[in-house]
Coordinates of N, CA and C in Angstrom, one line a residue:
X1 N 86.4 85.1 116.1 CA 87.4 84.0 116.0 C 87.9 84.4 114.3
X2 N 89.4 84.4 114.1 CA 89.8 84.8 112.4 C 89.6 83.5 111.6
X3 N 88.8 84.2 110.5 CA 89.3 82.8 109.6 C 90.6 82.6 108.6
X4 N 90.6 81.6 108.3 CA 91.8 81.1 107.3 C 92.2 82.5 106.5
X5 N 91.2 82.7 106.0 CA 91.4 83.9 104.6 C 91.7 85.4 105.3
X6 N 91.1 85.8 106.5 CA 91.5 87.0 107.1 C 92.9 86.8 108.0
X7 N 93.2 85.8 108.1 CA 94.5 85.6 108.9 C 95.4 85.5 108.0
X8 N 95.3 84.8 106.5 CA 96.1 85.3 105.6 C 96.5 86.4 105.1
X9 N 94.9 87.4 104.9 CA 95.0 88.6 104.3 C 96.5 89.4 105.5
X10 N 95.8 89.4 106.7 CA 96.9 90.1 107.7 C 98.3 89.7 107.3
X11 N 98.6 88.5 107.0 CA 100.0 88.3 107.3 C 100.3 88.5 105.8
X12 N 99.8 88.8 104.6 CA 100.0 89.4 103.3 C 100.2 90.9 103.6
X13 N 99.3 91.7 104.3 CA 99.7 93.0 105.1 C 100.6 93.3 105.7
X14 N 101.2 92.3 106.4 CA 102.4 92.3 107.4 C 103.5 92.4 106.4
X15 N 103.5 91.5 105.6 CA 104.7 91.1 104.4 C 105.0 92.4 103.6
X16 N 103.6 92.8 103.5 CA 104.2 94.4 102.7 C 104.7 95.4 103.6
X17 N 104.4 95.2 104.6 CA 104.7 96.7 105.9 C 106.0 96.5 106.1
X18 N 106.7 95.2 106.1 CA 108.1 94.8 106.3 C 108.7 95.4 105.2
X19 N 108.2 95.0 103.9 CA 108.8 95.6 102.7 C 109.0 97.1 102.7
X20 N 108.0 97.6 103.2 CA 108.1 99.2 103.1 C 108.9 99.7 104.0
X21 N 109.2 99.0 105.4 CA 110.0 99.3 106.2 C 111.4 99.4 105.5
X22 N 111.8 98.6 105.2 CA 112.8 97.8 104.5 C 113.5 99.0 103.5
X23 N 112.3 99.4 102.5 CA 112.6 100.3 101.7 C 112.8 101.6 102.4
X24 N 112.2 102.1 103.2 CA 112.3 103.3 104.0 C 113.5 103.4 104.9
X25 N 113.9 101.9 105.1 CA 115.7 102.2 105.9 C 116.7 102.5 105.0
X26 N 116.4 101.4 103.5 CA 117.4 102.1 102.8 C 117.3 103.5 102.3
X27 N 116.3 104.0 102.2 CA 116.4 105.5 101.9 C 116.9 106.3 102.6
X28 N 116.5 106.1 103.7 CA 117.0 106.7 105.0 C 118.4 106.7 105.3
X29 N 118.9 105.6 104.8 CA 120.7 105.5 104.8 C 121.1 105.9 103.7
X30 N 121.1 106.4 102.5 CA 121.4 107.0 101.3 C 121.9 108.5 102.1
X31 N 122.9 108.9 101.6 CA 123.7 110.1 102.1 C 122.4 111.3 102.1
X32 N 121.8 111.3 100.9 CA 120.7 112.6 100.6 C 119.4 111.7 100.4
X33 N 118.5 111.4 101.3 CA 117.4 110.8 101.1 C 116.4 111.6 100.6
X34 N 115.6 111.3 99.6 CA 114.6 112.1 98.5 C 113.7 112.0 99.7
X35 N 113.4 113.0 99.9 CA 112.3 113.4 100.7 C 110.7 113.0 100.7
X36 N 110.2 113.5 99.2 CA 109.4 112.9 98.8 C 109.0 111.3 99.0
X37 N 110.2 110.6 98.6 CA 110.0 109.2 98.5 C 109.8 108.6 99.7
X38 N 110.4 109.8 100.9 CA 110.2 109.2 102.3 C 109.3 109.1 102.8
X39 N 108.5 110.7 102.6 CA 106.8 110.8 102.9 C 106.0 109.6 102.3
X40 N 106.4 109.4 101.0 CA 105.2 108.3 100.6 C 105.3 107.1 101.1
X41 N 106.4 106.7 101.3 CA 106.6 105.7 101.8 C 106.3 105.2 103.4
X42 N 106.2 106.6 104.0 CA 105.9 106.5 105.3 C 104.2 106.5 105.3
X43 N 103.7 107.2 104.5 CA 102.3 107.3 104.4 C 101.9 105.8 104.1
X44 N 102.4 105.2 102.7 CA 101.8 103.5 102.8 C 102.0 102.9 103.9
X45 N 103.0 102.9 105.0 CA 103.3 102.2 106.0 C 102.3 102.3 106.7
X46 N 101.9 103.6 107.2 CA 100.9 103.9 108.2 C 99.3 103.3 107.6
X47 N 99.1 103.4 106.5 CA 98.3 102.8 105.6 C 98.1 101.4 106.4
X48 N 98.9 100.8 105.7 CA 98.7 99.3 106.0 C 98.7 98.7 107.7
X49 N 99.2 99.7 108.5 CA 99.5 99.4 110.0 C 98.0 99.8 110.2
X50 N 97.1 100.6 109.5 CA 95.9 100.8 110.0 C 94.6 99.6 109.4
X51 N 95.7 99.3 108.2 CA 94.5 98.0 107.8 C 94.9 96.9 108.6
X52 N 96.1 96.5 108.9 CA 96.2 95.5 109.8 C 95.7 95.5 111.5
X53 N 95.1 96.9 111.8 CA 95.1 97.1 112.9 C 93.4 96.4 112.8
X54 N 93.1 96.8 111.7 CA 91.3 96.6 111.3 C 91.4 95.1 111.7
X55 N 92.2 94.3 111.0 CA 92.0 93.0 110.6 C 91.8 92.2 109.6

């Protein structure tokens, strides 16, 4: 059973994940996306996804 603190933590991580997803989408929509920035954002997004899965 999840505690209120862990639920809150997961919700915060999900919010960060959504923010990174939006930044990634914005960068990819540019005429010439910055490949390094895209790679960095994807790595951050993956780390958050893994942390969310751990709970």
